[in-house]
PDB file of C-alpha atoms (C1' of nucleotides) in Angstrom:
ATOM      1  CA  UNK A   1      25.847 -21.269  17.010  1.00  0.00           C
ATOM      2  CA  UNK A   2      23.037 -22.041  14.984  1.00  0.00           C
ATOM      3  CA  UNK A   3      21.384 -19.280  16.764  1.00  0.00           C
ATOM      4  CA  UNK A   4      19.321 -17.972  13.676  1.00  0.00           C
ATOM      5  CA  UNK A   5      19.065 -21.138  11.915  1.00  0.00           C
ATOM      6  CA  UNK A   6      15.572 -21.684  11.590  1.00  0.00           C
ATOM      7  CA  UNK A   7      14.808 -17.973  10.787  1.00  0.00           C
ATOM      8  CA  UNK A   8      17.119 -17.893   7.988  1.00  0.00           C
ATOM      9  CA  UNK A   9      15.494 -20.788   6.362  1.00  0.00           C
ATOM     10  CA  UNK A  10      11.657 -19.375   6.603  1.00  0.00           C
ATOM     11  CA  UNK A  11      13.072 -16.157   4.915  1.00  0.00           C
ATOM     12  CA  UNK A  12      15.720 -15.654   2.307  1.00  0.00           C
ATOM     13  CA  UNK A  13      14.297 -18.418  -0.209  1.00  0.00           C
ATOM     14  CA  UNK A  14      10.776 -18.138   0.792  1.00  0.00           C
ATOM     15  CA  UNK A  15      10.377 -14.439   0.465  1.00  0.00           C
ATOM     16  CA  UNK A  16      11.958 -13.908  -2.464  1.00  0.00           C
ATOM     17  CA  UNK A  17       8.664 -15.593  -3.782  1.00  0.00           C
ATOM     18  CA  UNK A  18       6.482 -13.961  -1.466  1.00  0.00           C
ATOM     19  CA  UNK A  19       7.090 -10.254  -1.745  1.00  0.00           C
ATOM     20  CA  UNK A  20       6.442 -10.101  -4.921  1.00  0.00           C
ATOM     21  CA  UNK A  21       4.128  -7.094  -5.908  1.00  0.00           C
ATOM     22  CA  UNK A  22       3.643  -6.517  -9.610  1.00  0.00           C
ATOM     23  CA  UNK A  23       2.173  -9.323 -10.760  1.00  0.00           C
ATOM     24  CA  UNK A  24       0.996 -11.115  -7.944  1.00  0.00           C
ATOM     25  CA  UNK A  25      -2.872 -10.712  -9.505  1.00  0.00           C
ATOM     26  CA  UNK A  26      -3.087  -7.201 -10.812  1.00  0.00           C
ATOM     27  CA  UNK A  27      -3.066  -8.606 -14.279  1.00  0.00           C
ATOM     28  CA  UNK A  28      -5.126 -11.135 -13.925  1.00  0.00           C
ATOM     29  CA  UNK A  29      -8.781 -10.610 -15.067  1.00  0.00           C
ATOM     30  CA  UNK A  30     -10.485 -10.620 -11.578  1.00  0.00           C
ATOM     31  CA  UNK A  31     -13.267 -13.540 -11.613  1.00  0.00           C
ATOM     32  CA  UNK A  32     -14.255 -13.535 -14.997  1.00  0.00           C
ATOM     33  CA  UNK A  33     -17.701 -12.948 -14.554  1.00  0.00           C
ATOM     34  CA  UNK A  34     -18.097  -9.772 -16.626  1.00  0.00           C
ATOM     35  CA  UNK A  35     -20.523 -10.520 -18.728  1.00  0.00           C
ATOM     36  CA  UNK A  36     -23.145  -9.019 -16.507  1.00  0.00           C
ATOM     37  CA  UNK A  37     -21.542  -6.238 -15.993  1.00  0.00           C
ATOM     38  CA  UNK A  38     -20.767  -5.642 -19.484  1.00  0.00           C
ATOM     39  CA  UNK A  39     -24.779  -5.366 -20.257  1.00  0.00           C
ATOM     40  CA  UNK A  40     -25.290  -3.313 -17.342  1.00  0.00           C
ATOM     41  CA  UNK A  41     -22.436  -0.584 -18.594  1.00  0.00           C
ATOM     42  CA  UNK A  42     -23.898  -0.947 -22.305  1.00  0.00           C
ATOM     43  CA  UNK A  43     -27.948   0.226 -21.220  1.00  0.00           C
ATOM     44  CA  UNK A  44     -26.889   2.359 -18.184  1.00  0.00           C
ATOM     45  CA  UNK A  45     -27.386   6.121 -18.482  1.00  0.00           C
ATOM     46  CA  UNK A  46     -24.588   8.440 -18.013  1.00  0.00           C
ATOM     47  CA  UNK A  47     -24.674   9.011 -14.778  1.00  0.00           C
ATOM     48  CA  UNK A  48     -25.406   5.636 -13.759  1.00  0.00           C
ATOM     49  CA  UNK A  49     -22.241   4.837 -15.683  1.00  0.00           C
ATOM     50  CA  UNK A  50     -20.287   7.111 -13.497  1.00  0.00           C
ATOM     51  CA  UNK A  51     -21.272   5.614 -10.185  1.00  0.00           C
ATOM     52  CA  UNK A  52     -20.758   2.224 -11.773  1.00  0.00           C
ATOM     53  CA  UNK A  53     -17.198   3.436 -12.502  1.00  0.00           C
ATOM     54  CA  UNK A  54     -16.741   5.141  -9.411  1.00  0.00           C
ATOM     55  CA  UNK A  55     -17.423   1.922  -7.140  1.00  0.00           C
ATOM     56  CA  UNK A  56     -15.688   0.030  -9.656  1.00  0.00           C
ATOM     57  CA  UNK A  57     -12.757   2.424  -8.627  1.00  0.00           C
ATOM     58  CA  UNK A  58     -13.033   2.463  -5.081  1.00  0.00           C
ATOM     59  CA  UNK A  59     -12.958  -1.338  -4.733  1.00  0.00           C
ATOM     60  CA  UNK A  60      -9.468  -1.306  -6.917  1.00  0.00           C
ATOM     61  CA  UNK A  61      -8.049   1.323  -4.447  1.00  0.00           C
ATOM     62  CA  UNK A  62      -8.864  -0.666  -1.701  1.00  0.00           C
ATOM     63  CA  UNK A  63      -8.000  -3.793  -2.865  1.00  0.00           C
ATOM     64  CA  UNK A  64      -4.511  -1.889  -4.004  1.00  0.00           C
ATOM     65  CA  UNK A  65      -3.620  -0.620  -0.639  1.00  0.00           C
ATOM     66  CA  UNK A  66      -4.417  -4.054   0.845  1.00  0.00           C
ATOM     67  CA  UNK A  67      -1.353  -5.600  -1.555  1.00  0.00           C
ATOM     68  CA  UNK A  68       0.624  -2.730  -0.964  1.00  0.00           C
ATOM     69  CA  UNK A  69       0.525  -3.344   2.773  1.00  0.00           C
ATOM     70  CA  UNK A  70       0.843  -6.813   2.673  1.00  0.00           C
ATOM     71  CA  UNK A  71       4.054  -6.118   0.227  1.00  0.00           C
ATOM     72  CA  UNK A  72       5.677  -3.697   2.537  1.00  0.00           C
ATOM     73  CA  UNK A  73       5.106  -6.173   5.431  1.00  0.00           C
ATOM     74  CA  UNK A  74       7.094  -8.730   3.671  1.00  0.00           C
ATOM     75  CA  UNK A  75       9.508  -6.652   2.685  1.00  0.00           C
ATOM     76  CA  UNK A  76       9.963  -5.874   6.587  1.00  0.00           C
ATOM     77  CA  UNK A  77      10.109  -9.425   7.162  1.00  0.00           C
ATOM     78  CA  UNK A  78      12.877 -10.167   5.028  1.00  0.00           C
ATOM     79  CA  UNK A  79      15.055  -7.311   6.323  1.00  0.00           C
ATOM     80  CA  UNK A  80      14.606  -8.703   9.603  1.00  0.00           C
ATOM     81  CA  UNK A  81      15.505 -12.472   8.587  1.00  0.00           C
ATOM     82  CA  UNK A  82      18.517 -10.783   6.710  1.00  0.00           C
ATOM     83  CA  UNK A  83      19.506  -8.609   9.476  1.00  0.00           C
ATOM     84  CA  UNK A  84      19.555 -11.683  11.706  1.00  0.00           C
ATOM     85  CA  UNK A  85      21.301 -13.991   9.170  1.00  0.00           C
ATOM     86  CA  UNK A  86      24.223 -10.757   9.171  1.00  0.00           C
ATOM     87  CA  UNK A  87      24.468 -10.802  12.529  1.00  0.00           C
ATOM     88  CA  UNK A  88      25.012 -14.584  13.042  1.00  0.00           C
ATOM     89  CA  UNK A  89      27.888 -14.443  10.166  1.00  0.00           C
ATOM     90  CA  UNK A  90      29.644 -11.761  12.008  1.00  0.00           C
ATOM     91  CA  UNK A  91      29.511 -13.605  14.934  1.00  0.00           C
ATOM     92  CA  UNK A  92      30.627 -16.833  13.199  1.00  0.00           C
ATOM     93  CA  UNK A  93      33.274 -14.750  11.539  1.00  0.00           C
ATOM     94  CA  UNK A  94      34.890 -13.945  14.748  1.00  0.00           C
ATOM     95  CA  UNK A  95      34.944 -17.084  16.447  1.00  0.00           C
ATOM     96  CA  UNK A  96      36.767 -18.276  13.268  1.00  0.00           C
ATOM     97  CA  UNK A  97      39.067 -15.520  13.368  1.00  0.00           C
ATOM     98  CA  UNK A  98      39.649 -16.423  17.113  1.00  0.00           C
ATOM     99  CA  UNK A  99      40.531 -20.171  16.573  1.00  0.00           C
ATOM    100  CA  UNK A 100      42.852 -19.273  13.873  1.00  0.00           C
ATOM    101  CA  UNK A 101      44.793 -16.716  15.964  1.00  0.00           C
ATOM    102  CA  UNK A 102      45.028 -19.175  19.195  1.00  0.00           C
ATOM    103  CA  UNK A 103      46.714 -21.608  16.618  1.00  0.00           C
ATOM    104  CA  UNK A 104      49.213 -19.016  15.178  1.00  0.00           C
ATOM    105  CA  UNK A 105      50.174 -18.267  18.726  1.00  0.00           C
TER     106      UNK A 105
ATOM    107  C1'  DT B   1     -10.432  18.712  29.271  1.00  0.00           C
ATOM    108  C1'  DT B   2      -8.940  21.188  25.127  1.00  0.00           C
ATOM    109  C1'  DT B   3      -5.743  21.755  21.345  1.00  0.00           C
ATOM    110  C1'  DG B   4      -2.458  20.724  17.692  1.00  0.00           C
ATOM    111  C1'  DA B   5       0.754  16.804  15.824  1.00  0.00           C
ATOM    112  C1'  DC B   6       0.363  12.680  13.478  1.00  0.00           C
ATOM    113  C1'  DA B   7      -0.608   8.406  11.156  1.00  0.00           C
ATOM    114  C1'  DA B   8      -3.875   5.476   8.882  1.00  0.00           C
ATOM    115  C1'  DG B   9      -7.616   4.716   5.885  1.00  0.00           C
ATOM    116  C1'  DC B  10     -10.796   6.481   2.362  1.00  0.00           C
ATOM    117  C1'  DG B  11     -12.826   8.267  -2.080  1.00  0.00           C
ATOM    118  C1'  DT B  12     -11.856  10.623  -6.087  1.00  0.00           C
ATOM    119  C1'  DC B  13      -9.234  11.591 -10.293  1.00  0.00           C
ATOM    120  C1'  DA B  14      -5.795  11.560 -13.683  1.00  0.00           C
ATOM    121  C1'  DG B  15      -2.428   9.009 -16.045  1.00  0.00           C
ATOM    122  C1'  DT B  16      -0.336   4.085 -17.547  1.00  0.00           C
ATOM    123  C1'  DT B  17      -0.629  -0.509 -19.049  1.00  0.00           C
ATOM    124  C1'  DC B  18      -2.593  -4.242 -21.453  1.00  0.00           C
ATOM    125  C1'  DA B  19      -6.206  -7.562 -23.344  1.00  0.00           C
ATOM    126  C1'  DG B  20      -9.567  -8.032 -27.071  1.00  0.00           C
TER     127       DG B  20
ATOM    128  C1'  DC C   1      -8.321   1.907 -30.890  1.00  0.00           C
ATOM    129  C1'  DT C   2     -11.204   1.020 -26.625  1.00  0.00           C
ATOM    130  C1'  DG C   3     -12.722  -0.300 -22.153  1.00  0.00           C
ATOM    131  C1'  DA C   4     -11.362  -1.929 -17.884  1.00  0.00           C
ATOM    132  C1'  DA C   5      -7.721  -2.559 -14.377  1.00  0.00           C
ATOM    133  C1'  DC C   6      -4.146  -0.548 -11.415  1.00  0.00           C
ATOM    134  C1'  DT C   7      -1.859   2.902  -9.044  1.00  0.00           C
ATOM    135  C1'  DG C   8       0.461   7.230  -7.415  1.00  0.00           C
ATOM    136  C1'  DA C   9      -1.284  11.785  -5.783  1.00  0.00           C
ATOM    137  C1'  DC C  10      -4.467  14.680  -3.568  1.00  0.00           C
ATOM    138  C1'  DG C  11      -7.484  16.014  -0.335  1.00  0.00           C
ATOM    139  C1'  DC C  12     -10.732  14.691   3.695  1.00  0.00           C
ATOM    140  C1'  DT C  13     -12.382  12.120   7.833  1.00  0.00           C
ATOM    141  C1'  DT C  14     -11.265  10.083  12.121  1.00  0.00           C
ATOM    142  C1'  DG C  15      -8.267   8.156  16.021  1.00  0.00           C
ATOM    143  C1'  DT C  16      -4.560   8.834  19.198  1.00  0.00           C
ATOM    144  C1'  DC C  17      -1.396  10.854  21.914  1.00  0.00           C
ATOM    145  C1'  DA C  18       1.567  14.268  24.393  1.00  0.00           C
ATOM    146  C1'  DA C  19       1.395  18.991  26.062  1.00  0.00           C
ATOM    147  C1'  DA C  20      -0.907  22.742  27.862  1.00  0.00           C
TER     148       DA C  20
END
DNA sequence: TTTGACAAGCGTCAGTTCAG
DNA sequence: CTGAACTGACGCTTGTCAAA
């Protein structure tokens, strides 16, 4: 056996932490250099404010999609690893059953 | 070559969440 | 309470591919 031993190691425990989507960066203050932005927002006229808001949202949407894509890829990885692990365990069980049967006979 | 179906990516809006 | 960030939903554009 030891067919997929290496893969199990990269998978299970690692992916549990790697596949987190919710709190990876969403609630972080994103850079922290908001002072200039705030100054701008206060002095800007409504159409400038709107433009600024749209730009911010555009970037946020892009980032959101990037994170989601990464998360999905991570989950798919995890599925592959677990499927391999499952296959290995089934094989192992079969061979143990076989050994047992020969002993009994 | 043309055309229709499909997937992927994008921008925008609206609703939600959270820090200040 | 308010402003900023996040995200689901919607419509639009673009690229790819198989069938005609």
